[in-house]
Tab-separated table of N, CA and C in Angstrom:
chain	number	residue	atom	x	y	z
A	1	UNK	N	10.174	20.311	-7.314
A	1	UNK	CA	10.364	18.863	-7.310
A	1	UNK	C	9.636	18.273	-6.102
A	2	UNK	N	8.427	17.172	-6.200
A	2	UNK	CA	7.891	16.380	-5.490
A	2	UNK	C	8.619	15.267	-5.269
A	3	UNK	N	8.931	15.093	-3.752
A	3	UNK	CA	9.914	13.771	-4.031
A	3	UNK	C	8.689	12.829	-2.740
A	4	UNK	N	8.667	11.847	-3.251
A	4	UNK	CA	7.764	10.782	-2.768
A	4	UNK	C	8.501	9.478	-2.520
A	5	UNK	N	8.340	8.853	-1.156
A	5	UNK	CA	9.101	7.456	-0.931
A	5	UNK	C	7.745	5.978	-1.377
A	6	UNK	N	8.219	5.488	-1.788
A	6	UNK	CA	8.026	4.045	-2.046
A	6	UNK	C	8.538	3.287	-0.576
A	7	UNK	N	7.215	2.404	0.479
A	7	UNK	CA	7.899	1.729	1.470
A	7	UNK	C	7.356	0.056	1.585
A	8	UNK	N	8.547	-0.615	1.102
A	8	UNK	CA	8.155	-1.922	0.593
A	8	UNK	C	8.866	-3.082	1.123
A	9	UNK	N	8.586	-4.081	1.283
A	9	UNK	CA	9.225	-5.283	1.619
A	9	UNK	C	10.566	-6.019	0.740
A	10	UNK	N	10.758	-4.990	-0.851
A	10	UNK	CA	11.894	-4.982	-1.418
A	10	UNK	C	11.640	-6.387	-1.968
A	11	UNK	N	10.309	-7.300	-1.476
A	11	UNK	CA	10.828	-8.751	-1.850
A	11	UNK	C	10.379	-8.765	-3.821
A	12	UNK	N	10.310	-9.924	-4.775
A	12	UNK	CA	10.542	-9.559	-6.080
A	12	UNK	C	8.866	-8.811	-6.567
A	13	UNK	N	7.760	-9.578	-5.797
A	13	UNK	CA	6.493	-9.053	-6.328
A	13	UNK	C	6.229	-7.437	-5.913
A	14	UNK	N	6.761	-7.084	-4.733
A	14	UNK	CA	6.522	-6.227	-4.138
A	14	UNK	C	7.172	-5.119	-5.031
A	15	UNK	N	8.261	-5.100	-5.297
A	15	UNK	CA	9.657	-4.484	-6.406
A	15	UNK	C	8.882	-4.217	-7.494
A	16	UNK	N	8.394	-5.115	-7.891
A	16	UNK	CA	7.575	-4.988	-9.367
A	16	UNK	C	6.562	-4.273	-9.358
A	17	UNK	N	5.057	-4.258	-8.102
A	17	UNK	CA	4.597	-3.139	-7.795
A	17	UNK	C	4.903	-1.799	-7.844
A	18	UNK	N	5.923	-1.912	-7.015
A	18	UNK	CA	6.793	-0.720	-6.777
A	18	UNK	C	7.108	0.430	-7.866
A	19	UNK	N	7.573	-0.667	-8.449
A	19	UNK	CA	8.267	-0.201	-10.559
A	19	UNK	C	7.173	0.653	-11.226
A	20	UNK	N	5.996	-0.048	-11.042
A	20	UNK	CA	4.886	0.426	-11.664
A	20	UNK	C	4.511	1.561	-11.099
A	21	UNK	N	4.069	1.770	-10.054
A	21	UNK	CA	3.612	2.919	-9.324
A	21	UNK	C	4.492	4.029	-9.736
A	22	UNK	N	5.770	3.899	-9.573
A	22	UNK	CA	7.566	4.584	-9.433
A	22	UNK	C	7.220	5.284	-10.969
A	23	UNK	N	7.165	4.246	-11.888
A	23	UNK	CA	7.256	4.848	-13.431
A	23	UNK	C	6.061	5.634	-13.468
A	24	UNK	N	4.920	5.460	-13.177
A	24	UNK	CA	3.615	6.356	-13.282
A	24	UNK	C	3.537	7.453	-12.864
A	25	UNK	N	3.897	7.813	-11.358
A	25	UNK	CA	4.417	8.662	-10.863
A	25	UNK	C	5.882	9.928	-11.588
A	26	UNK	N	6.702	9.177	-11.792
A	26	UNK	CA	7.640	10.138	-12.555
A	26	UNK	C	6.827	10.570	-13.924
A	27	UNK	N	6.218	9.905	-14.275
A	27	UNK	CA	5.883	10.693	-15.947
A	27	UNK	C	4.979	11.516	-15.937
A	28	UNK	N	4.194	11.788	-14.397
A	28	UNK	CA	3.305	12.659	-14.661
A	28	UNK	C	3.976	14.277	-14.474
A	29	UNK	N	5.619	14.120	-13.797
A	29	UNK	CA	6.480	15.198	-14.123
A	29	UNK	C	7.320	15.661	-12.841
A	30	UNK	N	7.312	16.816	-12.680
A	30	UNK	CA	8.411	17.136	-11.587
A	30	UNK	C	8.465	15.999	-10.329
A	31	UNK	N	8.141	14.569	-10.125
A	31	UNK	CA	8.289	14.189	-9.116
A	31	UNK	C	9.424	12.834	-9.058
A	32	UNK	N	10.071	13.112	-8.045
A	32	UNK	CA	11.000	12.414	-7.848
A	32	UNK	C	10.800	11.213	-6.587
A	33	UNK	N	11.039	9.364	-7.326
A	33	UNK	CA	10.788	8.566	-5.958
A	33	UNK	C	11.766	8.056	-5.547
A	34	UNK	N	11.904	7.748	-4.456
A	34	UNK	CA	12.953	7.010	-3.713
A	34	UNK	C	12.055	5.626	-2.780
A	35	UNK	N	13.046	4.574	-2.847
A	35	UNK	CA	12.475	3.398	-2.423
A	35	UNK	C	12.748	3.077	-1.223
A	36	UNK	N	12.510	2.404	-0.243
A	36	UNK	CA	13.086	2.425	1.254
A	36	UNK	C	11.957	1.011	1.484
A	37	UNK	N	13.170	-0.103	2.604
A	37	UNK	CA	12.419	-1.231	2.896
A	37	UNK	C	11.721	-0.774	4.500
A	38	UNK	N	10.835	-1.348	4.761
A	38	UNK	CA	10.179	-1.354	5.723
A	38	UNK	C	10.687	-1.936	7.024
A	39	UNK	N	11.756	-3.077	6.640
A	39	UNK	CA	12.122	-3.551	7.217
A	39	UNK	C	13.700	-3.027	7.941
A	40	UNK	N	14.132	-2.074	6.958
A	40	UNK	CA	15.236	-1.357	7.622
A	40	UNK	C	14.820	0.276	8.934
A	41	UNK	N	13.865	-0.205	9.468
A	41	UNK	CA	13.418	0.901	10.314
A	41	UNK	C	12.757	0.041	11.037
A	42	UNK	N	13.276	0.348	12.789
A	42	UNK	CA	12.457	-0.423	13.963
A	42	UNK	C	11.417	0.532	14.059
A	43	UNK	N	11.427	1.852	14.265
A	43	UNK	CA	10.555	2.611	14.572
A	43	UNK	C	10.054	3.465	13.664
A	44	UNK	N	9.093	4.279	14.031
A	44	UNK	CA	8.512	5.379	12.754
A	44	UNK	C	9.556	6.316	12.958
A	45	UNK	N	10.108	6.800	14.267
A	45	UNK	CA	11.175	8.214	14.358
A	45	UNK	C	12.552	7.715	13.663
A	46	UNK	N	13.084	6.531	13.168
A	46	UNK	CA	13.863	6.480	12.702
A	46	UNK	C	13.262	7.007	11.197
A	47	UNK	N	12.252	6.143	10.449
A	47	UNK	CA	11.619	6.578	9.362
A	47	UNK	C	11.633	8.100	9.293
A	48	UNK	N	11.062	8.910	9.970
A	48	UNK	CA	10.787	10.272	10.127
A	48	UNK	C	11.719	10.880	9.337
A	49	UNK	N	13.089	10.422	10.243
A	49	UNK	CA	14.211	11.077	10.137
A	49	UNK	C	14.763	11.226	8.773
A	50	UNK	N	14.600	9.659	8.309
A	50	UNK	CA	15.183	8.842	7.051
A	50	UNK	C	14.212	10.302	5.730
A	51	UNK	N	13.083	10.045	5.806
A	51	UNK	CA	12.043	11.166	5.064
A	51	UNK	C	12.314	12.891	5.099
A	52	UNK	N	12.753	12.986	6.001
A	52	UNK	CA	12.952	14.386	6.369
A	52	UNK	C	14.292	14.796	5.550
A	53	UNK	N	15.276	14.169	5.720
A	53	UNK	CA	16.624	14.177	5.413
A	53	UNK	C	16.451	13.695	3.671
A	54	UNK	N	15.347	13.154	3.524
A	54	UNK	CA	15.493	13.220	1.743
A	54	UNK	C	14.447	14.329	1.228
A	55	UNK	N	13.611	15.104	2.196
A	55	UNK	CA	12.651	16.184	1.714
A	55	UNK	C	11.611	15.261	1.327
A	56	UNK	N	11.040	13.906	1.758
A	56	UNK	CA	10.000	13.485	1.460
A	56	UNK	C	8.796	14.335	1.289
A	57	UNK	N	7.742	14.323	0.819
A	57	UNK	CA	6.363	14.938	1.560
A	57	UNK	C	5.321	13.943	1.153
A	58	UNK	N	5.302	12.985	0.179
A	58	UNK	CA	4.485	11.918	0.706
A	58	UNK	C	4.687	9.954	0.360
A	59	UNK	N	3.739	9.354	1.364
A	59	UNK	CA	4.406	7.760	0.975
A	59	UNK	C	3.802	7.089	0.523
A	60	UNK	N	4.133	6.075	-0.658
A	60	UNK	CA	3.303	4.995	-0.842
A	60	UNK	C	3.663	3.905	-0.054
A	61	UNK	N	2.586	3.174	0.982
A	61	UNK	CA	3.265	2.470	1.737
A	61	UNK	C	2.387	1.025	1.027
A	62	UNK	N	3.063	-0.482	0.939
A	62	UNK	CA	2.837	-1.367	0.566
A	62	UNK	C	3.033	-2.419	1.788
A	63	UNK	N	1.601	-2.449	1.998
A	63	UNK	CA	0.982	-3.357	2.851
A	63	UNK	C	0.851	-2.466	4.157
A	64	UNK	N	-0.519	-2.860	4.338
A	64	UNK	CA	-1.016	-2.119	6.004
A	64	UNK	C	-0.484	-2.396	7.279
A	65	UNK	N	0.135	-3.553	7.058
A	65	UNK	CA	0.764	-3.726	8.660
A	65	UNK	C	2.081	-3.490	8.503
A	66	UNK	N	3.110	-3.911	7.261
A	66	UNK	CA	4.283	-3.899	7.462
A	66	UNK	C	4.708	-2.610	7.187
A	67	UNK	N	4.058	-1.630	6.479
A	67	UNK	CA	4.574	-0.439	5.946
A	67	UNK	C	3.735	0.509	7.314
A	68	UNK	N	2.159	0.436	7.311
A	68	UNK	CA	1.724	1.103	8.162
A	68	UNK	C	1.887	1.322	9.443
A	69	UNK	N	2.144	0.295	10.145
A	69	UNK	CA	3.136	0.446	11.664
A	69	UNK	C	4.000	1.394	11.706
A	70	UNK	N	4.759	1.538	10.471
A	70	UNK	CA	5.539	2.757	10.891
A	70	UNK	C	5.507	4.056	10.425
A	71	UNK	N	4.067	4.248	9.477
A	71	UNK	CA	3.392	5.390	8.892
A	71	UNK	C	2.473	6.659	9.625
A	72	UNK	N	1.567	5.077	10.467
A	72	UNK	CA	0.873	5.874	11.128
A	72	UNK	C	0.811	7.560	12.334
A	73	UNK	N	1.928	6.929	12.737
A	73	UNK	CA	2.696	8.137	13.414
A	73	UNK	C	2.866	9.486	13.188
A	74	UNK	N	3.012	9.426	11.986
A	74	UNK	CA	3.729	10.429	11.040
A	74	UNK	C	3.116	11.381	10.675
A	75	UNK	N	3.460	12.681	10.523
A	75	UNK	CA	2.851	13.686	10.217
A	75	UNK	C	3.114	14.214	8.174
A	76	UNK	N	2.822	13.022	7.989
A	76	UNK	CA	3.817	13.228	6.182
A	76	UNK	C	2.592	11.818	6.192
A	77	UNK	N	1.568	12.383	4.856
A	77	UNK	CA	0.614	11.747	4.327
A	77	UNK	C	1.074	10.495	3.346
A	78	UNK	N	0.062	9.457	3.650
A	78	UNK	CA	0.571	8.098	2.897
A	78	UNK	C	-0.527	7.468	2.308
A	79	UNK	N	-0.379	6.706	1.308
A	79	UNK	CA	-1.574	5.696	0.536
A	79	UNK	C	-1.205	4.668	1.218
A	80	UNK	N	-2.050	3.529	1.366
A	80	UNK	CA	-1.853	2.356	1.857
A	80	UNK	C	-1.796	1.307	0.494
A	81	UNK	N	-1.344	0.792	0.085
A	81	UNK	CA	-1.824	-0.115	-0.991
A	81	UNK	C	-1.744	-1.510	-0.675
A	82	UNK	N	-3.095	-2.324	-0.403
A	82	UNK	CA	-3.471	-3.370	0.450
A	82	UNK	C	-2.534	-4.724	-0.360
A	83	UNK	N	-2.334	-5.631	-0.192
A	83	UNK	CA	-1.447	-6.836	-0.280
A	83	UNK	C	-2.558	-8.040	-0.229
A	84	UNK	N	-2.205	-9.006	-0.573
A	84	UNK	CA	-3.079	-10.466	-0.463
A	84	UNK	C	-2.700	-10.582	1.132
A	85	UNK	N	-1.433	-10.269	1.537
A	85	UNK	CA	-1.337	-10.336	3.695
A	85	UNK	C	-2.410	-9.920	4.068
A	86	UNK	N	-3.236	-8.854	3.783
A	86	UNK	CA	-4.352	-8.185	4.583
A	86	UNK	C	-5.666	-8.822	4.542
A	87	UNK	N	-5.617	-9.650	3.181
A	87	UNK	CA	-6.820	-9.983	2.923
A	87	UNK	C	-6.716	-11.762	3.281
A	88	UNK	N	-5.874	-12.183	3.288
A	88	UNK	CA	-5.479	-13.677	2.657
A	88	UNK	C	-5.128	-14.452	4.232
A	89	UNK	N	-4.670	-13.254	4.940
A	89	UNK	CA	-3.701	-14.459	6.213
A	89	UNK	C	-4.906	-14.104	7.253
A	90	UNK	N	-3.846	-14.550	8.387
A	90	UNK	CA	-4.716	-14.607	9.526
A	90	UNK	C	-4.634	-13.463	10.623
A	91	UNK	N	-3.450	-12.182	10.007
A	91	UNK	CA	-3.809	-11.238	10.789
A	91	UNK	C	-5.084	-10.904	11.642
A	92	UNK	N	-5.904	-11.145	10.917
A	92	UNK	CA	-6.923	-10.232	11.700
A	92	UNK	C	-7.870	-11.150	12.652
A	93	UNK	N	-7.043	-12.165	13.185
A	93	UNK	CA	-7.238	-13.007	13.937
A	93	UNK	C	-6.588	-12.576	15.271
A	94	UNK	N	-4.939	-11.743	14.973
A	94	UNK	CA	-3.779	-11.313	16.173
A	94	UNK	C	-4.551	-9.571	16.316
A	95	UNK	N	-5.377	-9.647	17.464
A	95	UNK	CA	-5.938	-8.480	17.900
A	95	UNK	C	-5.040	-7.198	17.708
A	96	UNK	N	-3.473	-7.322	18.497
A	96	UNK	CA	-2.378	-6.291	17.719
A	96	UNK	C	-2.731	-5.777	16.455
A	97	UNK	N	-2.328	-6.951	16.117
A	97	UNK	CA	-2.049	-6.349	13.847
A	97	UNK	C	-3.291	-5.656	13.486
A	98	UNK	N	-4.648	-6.660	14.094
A	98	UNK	CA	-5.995	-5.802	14.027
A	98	UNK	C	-5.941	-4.500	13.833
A	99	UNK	N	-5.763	-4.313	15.438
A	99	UNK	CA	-5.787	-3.280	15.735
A	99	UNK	C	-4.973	-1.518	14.935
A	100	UNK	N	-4.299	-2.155	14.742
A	100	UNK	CA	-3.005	-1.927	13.655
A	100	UNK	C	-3.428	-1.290	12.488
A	101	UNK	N	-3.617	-2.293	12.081
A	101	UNK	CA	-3.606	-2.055	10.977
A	101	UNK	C	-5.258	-1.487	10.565
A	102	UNK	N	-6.521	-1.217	11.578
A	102	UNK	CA	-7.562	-0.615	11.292
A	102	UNK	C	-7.141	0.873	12.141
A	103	UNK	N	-5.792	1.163	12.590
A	103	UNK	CA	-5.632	2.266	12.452
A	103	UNK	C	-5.015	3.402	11.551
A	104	UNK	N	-4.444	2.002	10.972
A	104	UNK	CA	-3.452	2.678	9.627
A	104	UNK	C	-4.570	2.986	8.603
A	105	UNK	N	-5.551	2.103	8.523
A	105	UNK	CA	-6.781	2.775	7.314
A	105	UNK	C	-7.049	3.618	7.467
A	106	UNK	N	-7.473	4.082	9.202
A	106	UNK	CA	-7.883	5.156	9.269
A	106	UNK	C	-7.097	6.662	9.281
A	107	UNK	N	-5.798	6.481	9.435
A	107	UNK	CA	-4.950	7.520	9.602
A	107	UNK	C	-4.425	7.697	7.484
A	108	UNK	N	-4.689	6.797	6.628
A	108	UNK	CA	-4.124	6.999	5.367
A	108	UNK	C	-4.773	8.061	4.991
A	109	UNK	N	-4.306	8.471	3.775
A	109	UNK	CA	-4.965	9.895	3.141
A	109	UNK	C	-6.078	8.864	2.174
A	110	UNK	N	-5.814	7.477	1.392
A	110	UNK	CA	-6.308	7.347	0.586
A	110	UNK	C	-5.610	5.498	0.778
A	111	UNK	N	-6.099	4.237	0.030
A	111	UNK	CA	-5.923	3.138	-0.180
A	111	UNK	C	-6.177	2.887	-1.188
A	112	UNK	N	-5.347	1.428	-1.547
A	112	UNK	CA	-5.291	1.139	-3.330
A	112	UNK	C	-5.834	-0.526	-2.661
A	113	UNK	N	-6.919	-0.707	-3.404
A	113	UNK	CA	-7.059	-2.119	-3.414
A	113	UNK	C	-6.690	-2.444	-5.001
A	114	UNK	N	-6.939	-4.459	-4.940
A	114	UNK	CA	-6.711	-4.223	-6.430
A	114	UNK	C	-8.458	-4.731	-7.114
A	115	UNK	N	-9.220	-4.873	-6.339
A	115	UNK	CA	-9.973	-5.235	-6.973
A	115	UNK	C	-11.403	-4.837	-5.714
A	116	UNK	N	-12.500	-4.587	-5.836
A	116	UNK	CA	-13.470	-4.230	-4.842
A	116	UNK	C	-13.965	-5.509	-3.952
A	117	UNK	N	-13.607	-6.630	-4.014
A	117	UNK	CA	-13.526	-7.581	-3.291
A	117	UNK	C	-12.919	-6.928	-2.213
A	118	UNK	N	-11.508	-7.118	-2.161
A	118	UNK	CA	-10.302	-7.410	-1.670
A	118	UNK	C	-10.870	-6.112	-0.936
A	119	UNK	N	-11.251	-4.647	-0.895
A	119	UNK	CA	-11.733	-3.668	-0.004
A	119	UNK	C	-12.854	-4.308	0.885
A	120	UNK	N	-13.720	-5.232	0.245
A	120	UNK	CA	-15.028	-5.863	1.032
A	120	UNK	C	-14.475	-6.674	2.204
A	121	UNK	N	-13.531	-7.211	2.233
A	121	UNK	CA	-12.869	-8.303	2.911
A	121	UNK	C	-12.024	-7.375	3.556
A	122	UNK	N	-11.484	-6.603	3.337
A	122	UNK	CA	-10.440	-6.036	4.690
A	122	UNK	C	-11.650	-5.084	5.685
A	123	UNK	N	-12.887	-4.628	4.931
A	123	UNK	CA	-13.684	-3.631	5.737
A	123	UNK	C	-14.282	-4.640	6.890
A	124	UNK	N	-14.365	-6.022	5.918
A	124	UNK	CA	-14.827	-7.038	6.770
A	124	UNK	C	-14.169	-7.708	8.131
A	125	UNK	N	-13.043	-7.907	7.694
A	125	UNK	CA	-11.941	-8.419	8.755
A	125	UNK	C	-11.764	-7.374	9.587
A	126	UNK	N	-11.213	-5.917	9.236
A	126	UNK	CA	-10.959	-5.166	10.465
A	126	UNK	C	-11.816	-4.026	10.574
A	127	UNK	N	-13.022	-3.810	9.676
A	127	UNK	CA	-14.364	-2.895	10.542
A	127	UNK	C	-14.361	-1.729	9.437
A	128	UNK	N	-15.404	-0.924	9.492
A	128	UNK	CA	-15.379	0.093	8.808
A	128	UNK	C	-14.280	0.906	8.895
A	129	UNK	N	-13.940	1.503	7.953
A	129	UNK	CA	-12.954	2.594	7.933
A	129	UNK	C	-13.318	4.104	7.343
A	130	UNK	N	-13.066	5.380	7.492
A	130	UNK	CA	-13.081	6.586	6.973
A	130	UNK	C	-11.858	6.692	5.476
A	131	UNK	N	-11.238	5.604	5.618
A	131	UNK	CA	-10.525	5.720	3.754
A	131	UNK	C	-10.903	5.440	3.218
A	132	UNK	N	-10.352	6.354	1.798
A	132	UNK	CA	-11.101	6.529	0.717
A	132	UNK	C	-10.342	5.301	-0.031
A	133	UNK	N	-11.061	4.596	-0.810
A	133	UNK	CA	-10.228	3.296	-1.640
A	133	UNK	C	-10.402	3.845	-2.991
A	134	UNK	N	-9.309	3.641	-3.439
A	134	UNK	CA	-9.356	3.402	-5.244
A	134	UNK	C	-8.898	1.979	-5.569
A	135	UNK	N	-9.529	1.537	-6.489
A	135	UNK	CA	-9.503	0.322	-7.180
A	135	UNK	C	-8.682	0.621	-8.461
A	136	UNK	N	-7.550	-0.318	-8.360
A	136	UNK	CA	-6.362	-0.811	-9.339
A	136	UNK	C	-6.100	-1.859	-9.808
A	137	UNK	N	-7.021	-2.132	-10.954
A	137	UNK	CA	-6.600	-3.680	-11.149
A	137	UNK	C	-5.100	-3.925	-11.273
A	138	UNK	N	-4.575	-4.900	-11.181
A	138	UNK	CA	-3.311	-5.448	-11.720
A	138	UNK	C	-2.873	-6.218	-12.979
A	139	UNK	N	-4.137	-6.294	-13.407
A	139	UNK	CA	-4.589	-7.297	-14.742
A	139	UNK	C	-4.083	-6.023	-15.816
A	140	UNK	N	-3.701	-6.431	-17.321
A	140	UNK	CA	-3.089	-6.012	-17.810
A	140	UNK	C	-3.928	-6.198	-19.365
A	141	UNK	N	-4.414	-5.190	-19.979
A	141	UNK	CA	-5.343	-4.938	-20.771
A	141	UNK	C	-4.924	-4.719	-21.901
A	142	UNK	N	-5.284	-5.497	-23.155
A	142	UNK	CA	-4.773	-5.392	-24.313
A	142	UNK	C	-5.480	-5.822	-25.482
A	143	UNK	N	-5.023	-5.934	-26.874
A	143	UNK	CA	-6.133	-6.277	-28.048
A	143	UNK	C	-6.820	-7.467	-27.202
A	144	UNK	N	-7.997	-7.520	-28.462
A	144	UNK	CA	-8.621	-8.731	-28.611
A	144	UNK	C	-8.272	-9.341	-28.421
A	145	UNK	N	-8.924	-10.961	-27.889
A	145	UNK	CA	-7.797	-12.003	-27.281
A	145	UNK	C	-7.298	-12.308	-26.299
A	146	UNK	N	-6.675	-10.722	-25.305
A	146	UNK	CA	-5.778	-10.587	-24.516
A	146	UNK	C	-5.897	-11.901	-23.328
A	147	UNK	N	-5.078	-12.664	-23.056
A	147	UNK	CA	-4.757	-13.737	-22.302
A	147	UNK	C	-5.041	-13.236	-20.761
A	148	UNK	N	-4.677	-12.005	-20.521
A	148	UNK	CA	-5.172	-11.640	-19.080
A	148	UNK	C	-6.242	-10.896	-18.726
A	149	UNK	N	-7.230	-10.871	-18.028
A	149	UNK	CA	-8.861	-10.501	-18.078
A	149	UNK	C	-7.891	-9.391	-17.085
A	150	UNK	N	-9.003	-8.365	-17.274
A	150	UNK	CA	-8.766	-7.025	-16.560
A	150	UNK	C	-10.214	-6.581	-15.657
A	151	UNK	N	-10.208	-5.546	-14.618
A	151	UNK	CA	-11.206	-5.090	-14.070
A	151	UNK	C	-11.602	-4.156	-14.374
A	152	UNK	N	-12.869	-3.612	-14.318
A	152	UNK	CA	-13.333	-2.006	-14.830
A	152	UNK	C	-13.598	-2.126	-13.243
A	153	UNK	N	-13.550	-0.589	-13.077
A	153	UNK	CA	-13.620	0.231	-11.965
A	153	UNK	C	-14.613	0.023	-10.939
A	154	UNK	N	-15.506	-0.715	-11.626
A	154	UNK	CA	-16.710	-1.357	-10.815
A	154	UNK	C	-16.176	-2.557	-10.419
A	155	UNK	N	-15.148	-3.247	-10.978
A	155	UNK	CA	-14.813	-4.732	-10.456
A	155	UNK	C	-14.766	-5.633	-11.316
A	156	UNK	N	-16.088	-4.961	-12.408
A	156	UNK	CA	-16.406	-6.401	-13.474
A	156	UNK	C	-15.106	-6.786	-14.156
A	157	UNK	N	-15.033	-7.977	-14.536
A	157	UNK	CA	-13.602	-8.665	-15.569
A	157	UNK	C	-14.202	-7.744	-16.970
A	158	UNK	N	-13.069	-7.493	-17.987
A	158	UNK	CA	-13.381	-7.253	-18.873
A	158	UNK	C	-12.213	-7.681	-19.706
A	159	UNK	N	-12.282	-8.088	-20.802
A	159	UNK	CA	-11.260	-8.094	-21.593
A	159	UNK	C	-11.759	-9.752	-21.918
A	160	UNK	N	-10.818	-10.903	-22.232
A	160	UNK	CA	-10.802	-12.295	-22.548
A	160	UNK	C	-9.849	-13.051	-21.498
């Protein structure tokens, strides 16, 4: 049994992320997730502890500053999966969070953008990084018609 934590802001979009990843993850088989807010841990050694005591061995953390602050530390491998915060606000204006959070890229095993923009713009805001990105659209792909346009792996929209 792989047991993997989910570390999220718990708020409703974030939850719903969460769900998705959570269900994908269990069906590919022996792995078991557990969810944990980001916000219930001041430090990473409390986290540590929290992971250790459930047999974690790895995290999906949601969002680079709020999840990664307390990832980076850690000797238990994590995805970063980037947020509209990273790309959208003014972090990377507060040299801290900068700083921060272009160490958490660099310390992840791997990052989820949702679209190859949104990687162009964080490499942009906080500098090259050594992570590896995968692109996830969030768009939702279906017959002919389909009301929500989707991304192919290159970025392009596809669908209607």
């Amino acid at each position: 049994m792989v047991t993997l934590a989910s570390l999220d802001a718990l708020r409703k979009y974030d939850t719903l992320l969460q769900r998705k990843y959570r269900k994908h993850l269990e069906s590919i088989g022996d792995v078991k997730c557990v969810v944990l807010s980001h916000s219930s841990f001041a430090t990473p050694r409390q986290l540590k502890e929290t992971l250790t005591q459930l047999g974690v061995c790895g995290v999906l953390g949601i969002h680079a500053y709020r999840s990664g602050r307390l990832l980076q530390e850690l000797d238990i491998p994590f995805v970063i999966v980037l947020g509209g915060t990273e790309v959208h606000s003014e972090f990377f204006l507060d040299l801290q969070r900068r700083r921060t959070i272009s160490s958490v890229l660099n310390s992840a095993s791997a990052c989820v953008a949702f679209a190859p923009w949104m990687r162009d713009v964080v490499e942009e805001k906080y500098g090259p990084t050594s992570v590896m990105y995968h692109i996830i659209p969030q768009g939702v792909c279906g017959s002919s018609g389909a009301v929500f346009p989707c991304a192919s792996q290159d970025g392009q929209s596809i669908g209607t």
